[in-house]
mmCIF file of C-alpha atoms in Angstrom:
data_model
loop_
_atom_site.group_PDB
_atom_site.id
_atom_site.type_symbol
_atom_site.label_atom_id
_atom_site.label_comp_id
_atom_site.label_asym_id
_atom_site.label_seq_id
_atom_site.Cartn_x
_atom_site.Cartn_y
_atom_site.Cartn_z
ATOM 1 C CA MET K 556 82.044 89.655 86.110
ATOM 2 C CA THR K 557 84.169 86.788 87.243
ATOM 3 C CA THR K 558 83.325 83.279 85.635
ATOM 4 C CA SER K 559 85.289 81.660 88.029
ATOM 5 C CA PRO K 560 82.412 79.841 89.941
ATOM 6 C CA GLY K 561 81.181 78.618 86.922
ATOM 7 C CA ARG K 562 84.214 76.934 85.746
ATOM 8 C CA GLN K 563 84.913 75.653 89.124
ATOM 9 C CA ARG K 564 81.547 74.070 89.222
ATOM 10 C CA THR K 565 82.063 72.174 85.733
ATOM 11 C CA THR K 566 85.493 70.914 86.928
ATOM 12 C CA ILE K 567 83.686 69.926 90.119
ATOM 13 C CA GLN K 568 80.894 68.182 88.163
ATOM 14 C CA LEU K 569 83.053 66.546 86.220
ATOM 15 C CA ARG K 570 85.509 65.087 88.609
ATOM 16 C CA SER K 571 82.600 63.782 90.761
ATOM 17 C CA GLU K 572 81.100 61.968 87.854
ATOM 18 C CA GLN K 573 84.718 60.422 86.907
ATOM 19 C CA LEU K 574 84.608 58.974 90.765
ATOM 20 C CA GLY K 575 81.191 58.062 90.524
ATOM 21 C CA PHE K 576 80.379 60.597 93.461
ATOM 22 C CA THR K 577 76.732 62.300 93.747
ATOM 23 C CA LEU K 578 76.834 65.973 94.566
ATOM 24 C CA ILE K 579 74.367 66.310 97.226
ATOM 25 C CA ALA K 580 74.874 70.015 98.284
ATOM 26 C CA GLU K 581 77.200 73.031 97.384
ATOM 27 C CA ALA K 582 79.143 75.501 99.751
ATOM 28 C CA GLU K 583 79.602 78.843 98.364
ATOM 29 C CA ASP K 584 81.631 81.822 99.734
ATOM 30 C CA LEU K 585 82.167 84.487 97.113
ATOM 31 C CA GLY K 586 84.133 87.256 98.521
ATOM 32 C CA VAL K 587 85.636 85.114 100.852
ATOM 33 C CA SER K 588 89.600 84.353 100.027
ATOM 34 C CA ALA K 589 91.518 81.398 100.671
ATOM 35 C CA ARG K 590 94.219 83.897 101.159
ATOM 36 C CA THR K 591 93.107 85.040 104.709
ATOM 37 C CA ALA K 592 90.295 82.386 105.237
ATOM 38 C CA SER K 593 90.938 79.102 106.733
ATOM 39 C CA PRO K 594 88.079 76.361 105.372
ATOM 40 C CA PHE K 595 86.824 76.523 108.763
ATOM 41 C CA GLU K 596 86.578 80.180 108.648
ATOM 42 C CA ARG K 597 84.179 80.367 105.643
ATOM 43 C CA PRO K 598 80.644 80.834 106.392
ATOM 44 C CA SER K 599 79.053 78.473 104.025
ATOM 45 C CA LEU K 600 81.979 75.572 103.932
ATOM 46 C CA SER K 601 82.662 75.684 107.680
ATOM 47 C CA SER K 602 78.446 74.903 108.545
ATOM 48 C CA TRP K 603 79.041 71.725 106.421
ATOM 49 C CA LEU K 604 82.820 70.740 107.878
ATOM 50 C CA GLN K 605 80.878 70.862 111.386
ATOM 51 C CA ARG K 606 78.516 67.877 110.127
ATOM 52 C CA PRO K 607 81.166 65.540 108.789
ATOM 53 C CA ASP K 608 78.606 62.512 109.306
ATOM 54 C CA GLU K 609 76.146 63.933 106.356
ATOM 55 C CA TYR K 610 78.650 62.732 103.492
ATOM 56 C CA ASP K 611 81.667 60.890 102.511
ATOM 57 C CA ALA K 612 83.601 63.262 100.676
ATOM 58 C CA ILE K 613 84.547 67.141 99.819
ATOM 59 C CA VAL K 614 85.363 68.044 96.174
ATOM 60 C CA TRP K 615 87.381 71.513 95.052
ATOM 61 C CA SER K 616 88.269 72.336 91.648
ATOM 62 C CA HIS K 617 91.844 72.916 92.570
ATOM 63 C CA VAL K 618 94.036 73.206 95.886
ATOM 64 C CA ASP K 619 94.172 76.663 96.083
ATOM 65 C CA ARG K 620 90.418 76.998 96.053
ATOM 66 C CA ALA K 621 90.520 74.998 99.272
ATOM 67 C CA VAL K 622 93.450 76.398 100.955
ATOM 68 C CA ARG K 623 96.181 78.613 100.078
ATOM 69 C CA SER K 624 98.898 78.052 103.100
ATOM 70 C CA VAL K 625 100.648 74.685 104.556
ATOM 71 C CA ALA K 626 99.100 75.122 107.968
ATOM 72 C CA HIS K 627 95.578 75.395 106.713
ATOM 73 C CA MET K 628 96.236 72.579 104.706
ATOM 74 C CA SER K 629 97.754 70.498 107.686
ATOM 75 C CA GLU K 630 94.654 71.598 109.595
ATOM 76 C CA LEU K 631 92.329 70.081 106.768
ATOM 77 C CA ILE K 632 93.937 67.221 106.431
ATOM 78 C CA GLU K 633 94.136 66.459 110.104
ATOM 79 C CA TRP K 634 90.264 67.264 110.136
ATOM 80 C CA SER K 635 89.925 64.519 107.167
ATOM 81 C CA HIS K 636 91.634 61.936 109.045
ATOM 82 C CA GLU K 637 89.744 62.349 112.185
ATOM 83 C CA HIS K 638 86.359 62.102 110.661
ATOM 84 C CA ALA K 639 87.273 59.657 107.715
ATOM 85 C CA THR K 640 86.387 61.770 104.911
ATOM 86 C CA THR K 641 87.909 61.846 101.660
ATOM 87 C CA LEU K 642 89.138 65.176 100.153
ATOM 88 C CA VAL K 643 89.096 65.744 96.187
ATOM 89 C CA PHE K 644 90.968 68.557 94.370
ATOM 90 C CA GLY K 645 90.083 68.464 90.509
ATOM 91 C CA MET K 646 93.207 69.580 89.307
ATOM 92 C CA PRO K 647 91.915 70.342 85.870
ATOM 93 C CA GLU K 648 95.380 70.679 84.146
ATOM 94 C CA GLU K 649 96.025 67.125 84.612
ATOM 95 C CA HIS K 650 94.064 64.033 83.868
ATOM 96 C CA GLN K 651 93.054 62.568 87.424
ATOM 97 C CA PRO K 652 92.326 64.456 90.320
ATOM 98 C CA LEU K 653 94.118 63.970 93.377
ATOM 99 C CA VAL K 654 92.424 62.179 96.120
ATOM 100 C CA VAL K 655 93.365 62.162 99.840
ATOM 101 C CA THR K 656 91.832 59.730 101.640
ATOM 102 C CA SER K 657 91.708 58.869 105.386
ATOM 103 C CA GLN K 658 94.487 55.960 104.728
ATOM 104 C CA ALA K 659 96.575 58.410 102.277
ATOM 105 C CA ASP K 660 100.074 58.000 102.117
ATOM 106 C CA GLY K 661 103.394 60.018 102.994
ATOM 107 C CA ASP K 662 103.735 61.037 99.029
ATOM 108 C CA VAL K 663 99.986 61.943 98.897
ATOM 109 C CA ILE K 664 100.284 64.130 102.094
ATOM 110 C CA ARG K 665 103.988 65.489 100.769
ATOM 111 C CA ARG K 666 102.564 66.602 97.527
ATOM 112 C CA CYS K 667 99.395 68.080 99.076
ATOM 113 C CA MET K 668 101.732 70.156 101.422
ATOM 114 C CA ASN K 669 103.847 71.137 98.483
ATOM 115 C CA LEU K 670 101.124 72.283 95.895
ATOM 116 C CA ALA K 671 99.715 74.507 99.413
ATOM 117 C CA HIS K 672 103.234 76.032 99.679
ATOM 118 C CA VAL K 673 103.398 76.807 95.945
ATOM 119 C CA ALA K 674 99.398 78.340 96.438
ATOM 120 C CA GLU K 675 101.053 80.055 99.540
ATOM 121 C CA GLN K 676 104.244 81.957 97.419
ATOM 122 C CA GLU K 677 101.400 82.920 94.784
ATOM 123 C CA THR K 678 99.422 84.712 97.390
ATOM 124 C CA ARG K 679 102.816 86.652 98.531
ATOM 125 C CA THR K 680 103.014 87.666 94.850
ATOM 126 C CA ILE K 681 99.329 88.920 95.443
ATOM 127 C CA SER K 682 99.434 90.320 98.641
ATOM 128 C CA ALA K 683 102.678 92.640 97.392
ATOM 129 C CA ARG K 684 100.404 93.976 93.998
ATOM 130 C CA LEU K 685 97.287 94.674 96.587
ATOM 131 C CA THR K 686 99.720 96.725 98.904
ATOM 132 C CA SER K 687 100.957 98.582 95.894
ATOM 133 C CA ALA K 688 97.079 99.436 95.181
ATOM 134 C CA HIS K 689 96.234 100.107 98.723
ATOM 135 C CA GLU K 690 99.040 102.531 98.843
ATOM 136 C CA VAL K 691 97.223 104.809 96.122
ATOM 137 C CA LEU K 692 94.175 104.118 97.913
ATOM 138 C CA ARG K 693 95.451 105.305 101.134
ATOM 139 C CA SER K 694 96.933 108.642 99.985
ATOM 140 C CA THR K 695 93.187 109.660 98.289
ATOM 141 C CA GLY K 696 91.747 108.800 101.622
ATOM 142 C CA ARG K 697 89.288 105.701 100.035
ATOM 143 C CA TYR K 698 88.134 102.635 101.889
ATOM 144 C CA GLY K 699 90.305 99.882 100.374
ATOM 145 C CA GLY K 700 88.404 97.046 101.804
ATOM 146 C CA GLY K 701 89.134 95.161 104.721
ATOM 147 C CA LEU K 702 87.575 95.313 108.427
ATOM 148 C CA VAL K 703 85.792 98.399 108.698
ATOM 149 C CA PRO K 704 87.012 100.241 112.258
ATOM 150 C CA PHE K 705 84.345 99.845 114.785
ATOM 151 C CA GLY K 706 81.849 102.935 115.404
ATOM 152 C CA TYR K 707 82.011 103.120 111.207
ATOM 153 C CA ARG K 708 80.268 101.730 107.967
ATOM 154 C CA LYS K 709 81.246 101.759 104.351
ATOM 155 C CA ALA K 710 79.772 104.593 102.366
ATOM 156 C CA PRO K 711 80.332 106.057 98.854
ATOM 157 C CA HIS K 712 83.279 108.455 98.338
ATOM 158 C CA PRO K 713 82.195 112.203 98.087
ATOM 159 C CA SER K 714 84.068 112.151 94.909
ATOM 160 C CA GLY K 715 81.900 109.813 93.377
ATOM 161 C CA VAL K 716 84.447 107.167 92.761
ATOM 162 C CA GLY K 717 85.437 103.943 95.550
ATOM 163 C CA TRP K 718 84.272 104.182 98.945
ATOM 164 C CA CYS K 719 84.661 105.997 102.496
ATOM 165 C CA LEU K 720 83.585 105.448 105.660
ATOM 166 C CA THR K 721 80.796 107.060 107.739
ATOM 167 C CA PRO K 722 79.907 106.650 111.352
ATOM 168 C CA ASP K 723 77.501 103.488 111.927
ATOM 169 C CA PRO K 724 74.523 104.747 114.183
ATOM 170 C CA GLU K 725 74.284 101.530 115.569
ATOM 171 C CA THR K 726 77.869 101.221 116.894
ATOM 172 C CA ILE K 727 78.718 105.098 117.519
ATOM 173 C CA THR K 728 76.871 105.356 120.532
ATOM 174 C CA VAL K 729 78.556 102.039 121.555
ATOM 175 C CA VAL K 730 81.987 103.517 121.149
ATOM 176 C CA ARG K 731 80.904 106.870 122.985
ATOM 177 C CA ALA K 732 79.614 104.267 125.932
ATOM 178 C CA ILE K 733 82.797 102.386 126.204
ATOM 179 C CA VAL K 734 84.784 105.580 126.300
ATOM 180 C CA ALA K 735 82.620 107.110 128.947
ATOM 181 C CA ASP K 736 83.066 103.990 131.095
ATOM 182 C CA VAL K 737 87.153 104.037 130.617
ATOM 183 C CA HIS K 738 86.702 107.618 132.287
ATOM 184 C CA ALA K 739 84.759 106.706 134.974
ATOM 185 C CA GLY K 740 87.175 104.162 136.278
ATOM 186 C CA LEU K 741 86.052 100.559 134.603
ATOM 187 C CA SER K 742 88.474 98.352 133.806
ATOM 188 C CA LEU K 743 88.506 96.661 130.154
ATOM 189 C CA ILE K 744 87.945 93.551 131.383
ATOM 190 C CA ALA K 745 84.795 95.221 133.287
ATOM 191 C CA ILE K 746 83.837 96.713 129.864
ATOM 192 C CA ALA K 747 84.003 93.880 127.733
ATOM 193 C CA ARG K 748 81.802 91.937 130.434
ATOM 194 C CA LYS K 749 79.207 94.761 130.126
ATOM 195 C CA LEU K 750 79.510 94.402 126.251
ATOM 196 C CA GLU K 751 78.756 90.875 126.631
ATOM 197 C CA ALA K 752 75.997 91.118 128.969
ATOM 198 C CA ALA K 753 74.131 93.629 126.277
ATOM 199 C CA GLY K 754 74.858 91.301 123.446
ATOM 200 C CA ILE K 755 76.792 93.833 121.503
ATOM 201 C CA PRO K 756 78.738 92.028 118.478
ATOM 202 C CA VAL K 757 82.367 92.645 118.457
ATOM 203 C CA PRO K 758 83.802 94.287 115.160
ATOM 204 C CA ARG K 759 84.283 91.135 113.174
ATOM 205 C CA ASP K 760 80.933 90.091 113.805
ATOM 206 C CA ARG K 761 79.129 93.996 113.298
ATOM 207 C CA HIS K 762 81.474 93.710 109.606
ATOM 208 C CA ALA K 763 79.458 90.075 108.853
ATOM 209 C CA GLN K 764 76.478 91.835 109.808
ATOM 210 C CA LEU K 765 77.012 94.828 107.638
ATOM 211 C CA GLN K 766 78.088 92.498 104.307
ATOM 212 C CA GLY K 767 74.855 90.055 105.129
ATOM 213 C CA ARG K 768 77.108 87.264 106.011
ATOM 214 C CA PRO K 769 76.703 84.706 109.099
ATOM 215 C CA THR K 770 78.763 86.139 112.420
ATOM 216 C CA GLY K 771 81.308 83.926 114.201
ATOM 217 C CA GLY K 772 83.592 81.579 112.341
ATOM 218 C CA ARG K 773 86.762 79.523 113.268
ATOM 219 C CA ARG K 774 89.268 80.797 115.544
ATOM 220 C CA HIS K 775 92.408 78.542 117.276
ATOM 221 C CA GLY K 776 90.925 75.502 115.859
ATOM 222 C CA ARG K 777 87.391 76.270 117.616
ATOM 223 C CA ASP K 778 83.985 77.269 115.983
ATOM 224 C CA PHE K 779 81.806 80.442 117.298
ATOM 225 C CA GLU K 780 78.711 81.405 116.655
ATOM 226 C CA ARG K 781 79.339 84.515 117.643
ATOM 227 C CA PHE K 782 82.600 86.061 118.734
ATOM 228 C CA ARG K 783 83.437 87.426 122.328
ATOM 229 C CA TRP K 784 84.549 90.734 123.431
ATOM 230 C CA THR K 785 88.157 90.554 125.500
ATOM 231 C CA ALA K 786 90.281 93.729 127.009
ATOM 232 C CA GLY K 787 92.727 93.014 124.231
ATOM 233 C CA SER K 788 90.018 93.668 121.627
ATOM 234 C CA LEU K 789 88.907 96.787 123.317
ATOM 235 C CA SER K 790 92.483 97.981 123.750
ATOM 236 C CA LYS K 791 92.869 97.778 120.094
ATOM 237 C CA ILE K 792 89.739 99.544 119.250
ATOM 238 C CA LEU K 793 90.251 102.819 121.672
ATOM 239 C CA ARG K 794 94.003 103.282 120.477
ATOM 240 C CA THR K 795 93.648 103.391 116.878
ATOM 241 C CA PRO K 796 93.768 106.869 115.482
ATOM 242 C CA ALA K 797 90.668 105.550 113.489
ATOM 243 C CA LEU K 798 88.695 106.794 116.221
ATOM 244 C CA MET K 799 89.433 110.309 114.573
ATOM 245 C CA GLY K 800 88.671 109.722 111.286
ATOM 246 C CA HIS K 801 92.253 108.703 110.123
ATOM 247 C CA ARG K 802 93.129 106.463 107.571
ATOM 248 C CA VAL K 803 95.611 103.933 109.447
ATOM 249 C CA HIS K 804 98.081 101.522 108.523
ATOM 250 C CA LYS K 805 99.833 99.099 110.419
ATOM 251 C CA GLY K 806 98.477 101.014 113.738
ATOM 252 C CA GLN K 807 99.783 104.553 112.686
ATOM 253 C CA THR K 808 97.924 107.365 111.180
ATOM 254 C CA VAL K 809 98.602 108.005 107.080
ATOM 255 C CA GLN K 810 99.864 111.600 106.526
ATOM 256 C CA ASP K 811 99.434 113.372 103.021
ATOM 257 C CA ALA K 812 102.513 115.114 101.338
ATOM 258 C CA GLU K 813 102.128 117.940 103.897
ATOM 259 C CA GLY K 814 102.264 115.901 106.906
ATOM 260 C CA ALA K 815 98.564 116.384 107.605
ATOM 261 C CA PRO K 816 96.481 112.924 108.591
ATOM 262 C CA VAL K 817 94.518 111.491 105.371
ATOM 263 C CA LEU K 818 91.023 111.298 106.357
ATOM 264 C CA ILE K 819 88.675 108.604 105.708
ATOM 265 C CA GLY K 820 85.825 109.668 107.567
ATOM 266 C CA PRO K 821 84.289 111.889 109.867
ATOM 267 C CA PRO K 822 85.952 112.079 113.329
ATOM 268 C CA LEU K 823 84.014 109.789 116.366
ATOM 269 C CA LEU K 824 86.628 111.332 118.619
ATOM 270 C CA THR K 825 88.239 114.946 118.467
ATOM 271 C CA GLU K 826 92.301 114.930 118.748
ATOM 272 C CA GLU K 827 91.664 116.119 122.423
ATOM 273 C CA GLU K 828 88.976 113.691 123.467
ATOM 274 C CA PHE K 829 91.448 110.732 122.086
ATOM 275 C CA ARG K 830 94.580 112.158 123.809
ATOM 276 C CA ALA K 831 92.550 112.071 126.641
ATOM 277 C CA LEU K 832 91.547 108.624 126.358
ATOM 278 C CA ARG K 833 95.208 107.441 125.442
ATOM 279 C CA GLY K 834 96.202 109.481 128.483
ATOM 280 C CA VAL K 835 94.141 107.379 130.922
ATOM 281 C CA LEU K 836 94.680 104.041 129.353
ATOM 282 C CA ASP K 837 98.526 104.550 129.499
ATOM 283 C CA ALA K 838 98.501 105.698 132.902
ATOM 284 C CA ARG K 839 96.926 101.975 133.766
ATOM 285 C CA SER K 840 99.777 100.397 131.895
ATOM 286 C CA LYS K 841 101.879 98.621 134.279
ATOM 287 C CA GLY K 842 105.325 98.819 133.601
ATOM 288 C CA THR K 843 107.181 97.400 130.390
ATOM 289 C CA HIS K 844 106.620 94.064 129.551
ATOM 290 C CA PRO K 845 109.294 91.209 128.263
ATOM 291 C CA LYS K 846 110.041 91.323 124.892
ATOM 292 C CA ARG K 847 108.808 88.337 123.012
ATOM 293 C CA ARG K 848 110.175 85.949 120.610
ATOM 294 C CA GLU K 849 110.083 87.451 117.060
ATOM 295 C CA THR K 850 109.557 83.375 115.733
ATOM 296 C CA SER K 851 108.874 80.279 118.203
ATOM 297 C CA LEU K 852 109.169 77.259 116.713
ATOM 298 C CA MET K 853 106.099 75.774 117.921
ATOM 299 C CA ILE K 854 103.327 78.681 116.851
ATOM 300 C CA GLY K 855 100.679 76.561 115.054
ATOM 301 C CA VAL K 856 102.213 72.963 115.988
ATOM 302 C CA ALA K 857 101.603 72.927 119.750
ATOM 303 C CA TYR K 858 98.111 72.511 120.875
ATOM 304 C CA CYS K 859 96.593 72.395 124.097
ATOM 305 C CA ALA K 860 94.860 69.205 125.108
ATOM 306 C CA GLY K 861 92.165 70.736 127.429
ATOM 307 C CA CYS K 862 90.871 72.979 124.787
ATOM 308 C CA GLY K 863 92.376 72.099 121.324
ATOM 309 C CA GLY K 864 93.522 75.625 120.914
ATOM 310 C CA ARG K 865 97.093 76.631 119.871
ATOM 311 C CA MET K 866 99.704 77.276 122.509
ATOM 312 C CA TYR K 867 101.638 80.541 122.431
ATOM 313 C CA PHE K 868 104.955 81.808 123.867
ATOM 314 C CA ALA K 869 104.905 83.813 127.139
ATOM 315 C CA ALA K 870 108.007 85.252 128.568
ATOM 316 C CA ARG K 871 108.409 85.142 132.169
ATOM 317 C CA LYS K 872 109.482 88.190 134.215
ATOM 318 C CA ALA K 873 112.900 88.066 135.837
ATOM 319 C CA TYR K 874 113.544 84.710 134.282
ATOM 320 C CA THR K 875 115.974 83.723 131.534
ATOM 321 C CA TYR K 876 113.357 81.597 129.894
ATOM 322 C CA GLY K 877 109.554 81.428 128.661
ATOM 323 C CA ASP K 878 106.564 78.723 128.642
ATOM 324 C CA TYR K 879 104.401 77.729 126.020
ATOM 325 C CA VAL K 880 100.634 78.463 127.101
ATOM 326 C CA CYS K 881 97.177 78.042 126.477
ATOM 327 C CA ARG K 882 95.409 81.180 125.736
ATOM 328 C CA ALA K 883 91.735 80.507 126.235
ATOM 329 C CA SER K 884 91.240 82.703 128.358
ATOM 330 C CA ALA K 885 92.846 85.666 125.811
ATOM 331 C CA ARG K 886 90.203 84.234 123.062
ATOM 332 C CA GLY K 887 87.473 84.670 125.561
ATOM 333 C CA THR K 888 86.855 81.165 125.862
ATOM 334 C CA THR K 889 87.376 78.866 128.886
ATOM 335 C CA CYS K 890 89.311 76.050 129.136
ATOM 336 C CA SER K 891 88.780 73.180 131.719
ATOM 337 C CA ALA K 892 92.397 72.141 131.771
ATOM 338 C CA PRO K 893 94.977 74.591 130.380
ATOM 339 C CA ALA K 894 98.346 73.451 129.530
ATOM 340 C CA SER K 895 101.703 75.047 129.802
ATOM 341 C CA ILE K 896 105.168 73.680 129.610
ATOM 342 C CA ARG K 897 108.672 75.367 129.486
ATOM 343 C CA ALA K 898 109.596 76.537 126.056
ATOM 344 C CA SER K 899 112.836 74.964 125.354
ATOM 345 C CA TRP K 900 111.770 71.359 127.013
ATOM 346 C CA LEU K 901 108.977 71.272 124.172
ATOM 347 C CA ASP K 902 111.419 73.116 121.419
ATOM 348 C CA ALA K 903 113.897 69.805 122.190
ATOM 349 C CA TYR K 904 111.191 67.337 122.636
ATOM 350 C CA THR K 905 109.398 68.442 119.368
ATOM 351 C CA VAL K 906 113.112 68.515 117.563
ATOM 352 C CA SER K 907 114.050 65.174 118.409
ATOM 353 C CA ARG K 908 110.765 63.375 117.679
ATOM 354 C CA TYR K 909 110.972 65.131 114.250
ATOM 355 C CA ARG K 910 114.567 63.894 113.413
ATOM 356 C CA GLU K 911 113.340 60.579 114.426
ATOM 357 C CA ALA K 912 110.450 60.428 112.594
ATOM 358 C CA PHE K 913 112.050 62.190 109.064
ATOM 359 C CA ALA K 914 115.397 60.212 109.514
ATOM 360 C CA THR K 915 117.369 63.543 109.385
ATOM 361 C CA ASN K 916 120.064 65.681 111.731
ATOM 362 C CA GLY K 917 119.739 68.890 110.342
ATOM 363 C CA ASP K 918 118.241 71.989 111.621
ATOM 364 C CA VAL K 919 114.698 71.920 111.942
ATOM 365 C CA THR K 920 112.540 75.079 111.326
ATOM 366 C CA ARG K 921 108.992 75.881 112.091
ATOM 367 C CA GLU K 922 108.382 75.896 108.455
ATOM 368 C CA GLN K 923 109.303 72.267 108.177
ATOM 369 C CA LEU K 924 107.062 71.161 111.043
ATOM 370 C CA LEU K 925 103.899 72.964 109.529
ATOM 371 C CA ARG K 926 105.033 71.760 105.835
ATOM 372 C CA ASP K 927 105.256 67.814 107.542
ATOM 373 C CA GLY K 928 101.815 68.067 109.470
ATOM 374 C CA VAL K 929 103.493 68.168 112.661
ATOM 375 C CA ARG K 930 101.430 68.355 115.833
ATOM 376 C CA VAL K 931 102.234 68.494 119.359
ATOM 377 C CA THR K 932 99.498 68.143 121.896
ATOM 378 C CA VAL K 933 100.341 69.065 125.574
ATOM 379 C CA ALA K 934 97.829 67.913 128.253
ATOM 380 C CA LYS K 935 98.033 69.524 131.562
ATOM 381 C CA GLY K 936 100.565 68.816 133.958
ATOM 382 C CA ARG K 937 100.526 67.916 137.413
ATOM 383 C CA SER K 938 100.494 70.762 140.448
ATOM 384 C CA GLY K 939 103.297 70.901 143.070
ATOM 385 C CA GLY K 940 106.914 71.130 143.003
ATOM 386 C CA GLY K 941 109.873 69.420 143.741
ATOM 387 C CA PRO K 942 112.864 67.881 142.534
ATOM 388 C CA ASP K 943 111.766 65.991 139.444
ATOM 389 C CA ARG K 944 110.176 68.907 137.791
ATOM 390 C CA LEU K 945 113.615 70.400 136.935
ATOM 391 C CA ILE K 946 114.875 67.673 135.259
ATOM 392 C CA GLY K 947 112.652 67.863 131.780
ATOM 393 C CA PRO K 948 109.158 67.700 130.534
ATOM 394 C CA ASP K 949 106.879 65.050 131.607
ATOM 395 C CA THR K 950 107.031 63.202 128.181
ATOM 396 C CA GLY K 951 103.796 61.150 129.620
ATOM 397 C CA ARG K 952 101.577 64.359 128.589
ATOM 398 C CA LEU K 953 102.944 64.847 125.133
ATOM 399 C CA THR K 954 101.409 63.446 121.755
ATOM 400 C CA PHE K 955 103.127 64.029 118.598
ATOM 401 C CA THR K 956 101.664 63.320 115.409
ATOM 402 C CA SER K 957 102.758 64.034 111.564
ATOM 403 C CA ALA K 958 101.306 63.640 108.201
ATOM 404 C CA GLN K 959 103.317 60.702 107.866
ATOM 405 C CA SER K 960 102.868 58.906 110.612
ATOM 406 C CA LEU K 961 100.256 57.290 113.158
ATOM 407 C CA PRO K 962 99.931 59.622 116.461
ATOM 408 C CA ASP K 963 102.560 58.478 119.255
ATOM 409 C CA GLN K 964 100.692 57.079 122.542
ATOM 410 C CA PRO K 965 101.939 59.051 125.551
ATOM 411 C CA GLU K 966 104.900 57.971 126.988
ATOM 412 C CA SER K 967 104.363 56.365 130.298
#
């Protein structure tokens, strides 16, 4: 049994008394790791973050109990500034807590980012250890945790040690109905709408139900009571060898020493049925797609003003350049004013503004932008063409902010 929750409570109580705070409630998310979930994606905490008017401060025992990534820290500090809420990190190894007010200066923000960076590096070390442990579990066909493949649920391993997967009575019929609809000629978009109309939970929500946790959460800067089906999520389900009961790692079947698939549960589809399904899906694919960038400068930095969601790089067929675009539709939501902008323009604009704000002439990386809390909001541009559109970006629809400066006003 872990004693960590008790130690955290003690630190939080002591620091609250030291600062003269009165504790009004506790958000406890046991079993939800800051390594993988931002504060806005944790069931108990996220419900409080949606009601910032009910309190003045949030106290954690340590930075790594709040976030374990620079990007999540940037998001949390931005939220605190927006809602004038104080963030307190107990830091039991020090004499004083780390207090971040909505008027915190650049030194405090940079210290938070540095601590988040340290936590992120520790996370990578932990992940390496977990990877080694999971390699053993994969070789023995045991379930090692994480999102359970749709159509399955966790069950005790027949050996009496650990866990495996067994068909989930409530979703195995859904899987078979989806496969039948694919063979009947329905598009994945049409099937997604059908599932939405029937109120069928997506894999992530079904996994939460099986664990007794609330559905939904935070994704791309927005809060959802439940997540929506999309053609993309359906494609992942239908193309995974997990439908045949295979242990899967990085999308591929794990094989034993003799080259046979390692089984983690009974098959939902036979090998013949799975190949037939993949054949139908492959036949619908339209040619090849342009290669995406391996790393895009503005991922996690550029946001759409219309919906607040992240913008992503999209290659353009027959062109040498690509765009950053709002992906609300891919997330199963609707944006009232989806933004897009040529990628090279937004990259150049952001690098220029960063160098000006931080008085540097060196190379600018995505890691630097995230570390320094840089965010660029892009509003939807005007329709129509003309020579003016080829000169460069309309900076009047761009807003640059960073952790050490106040937001720029859009240029006119």
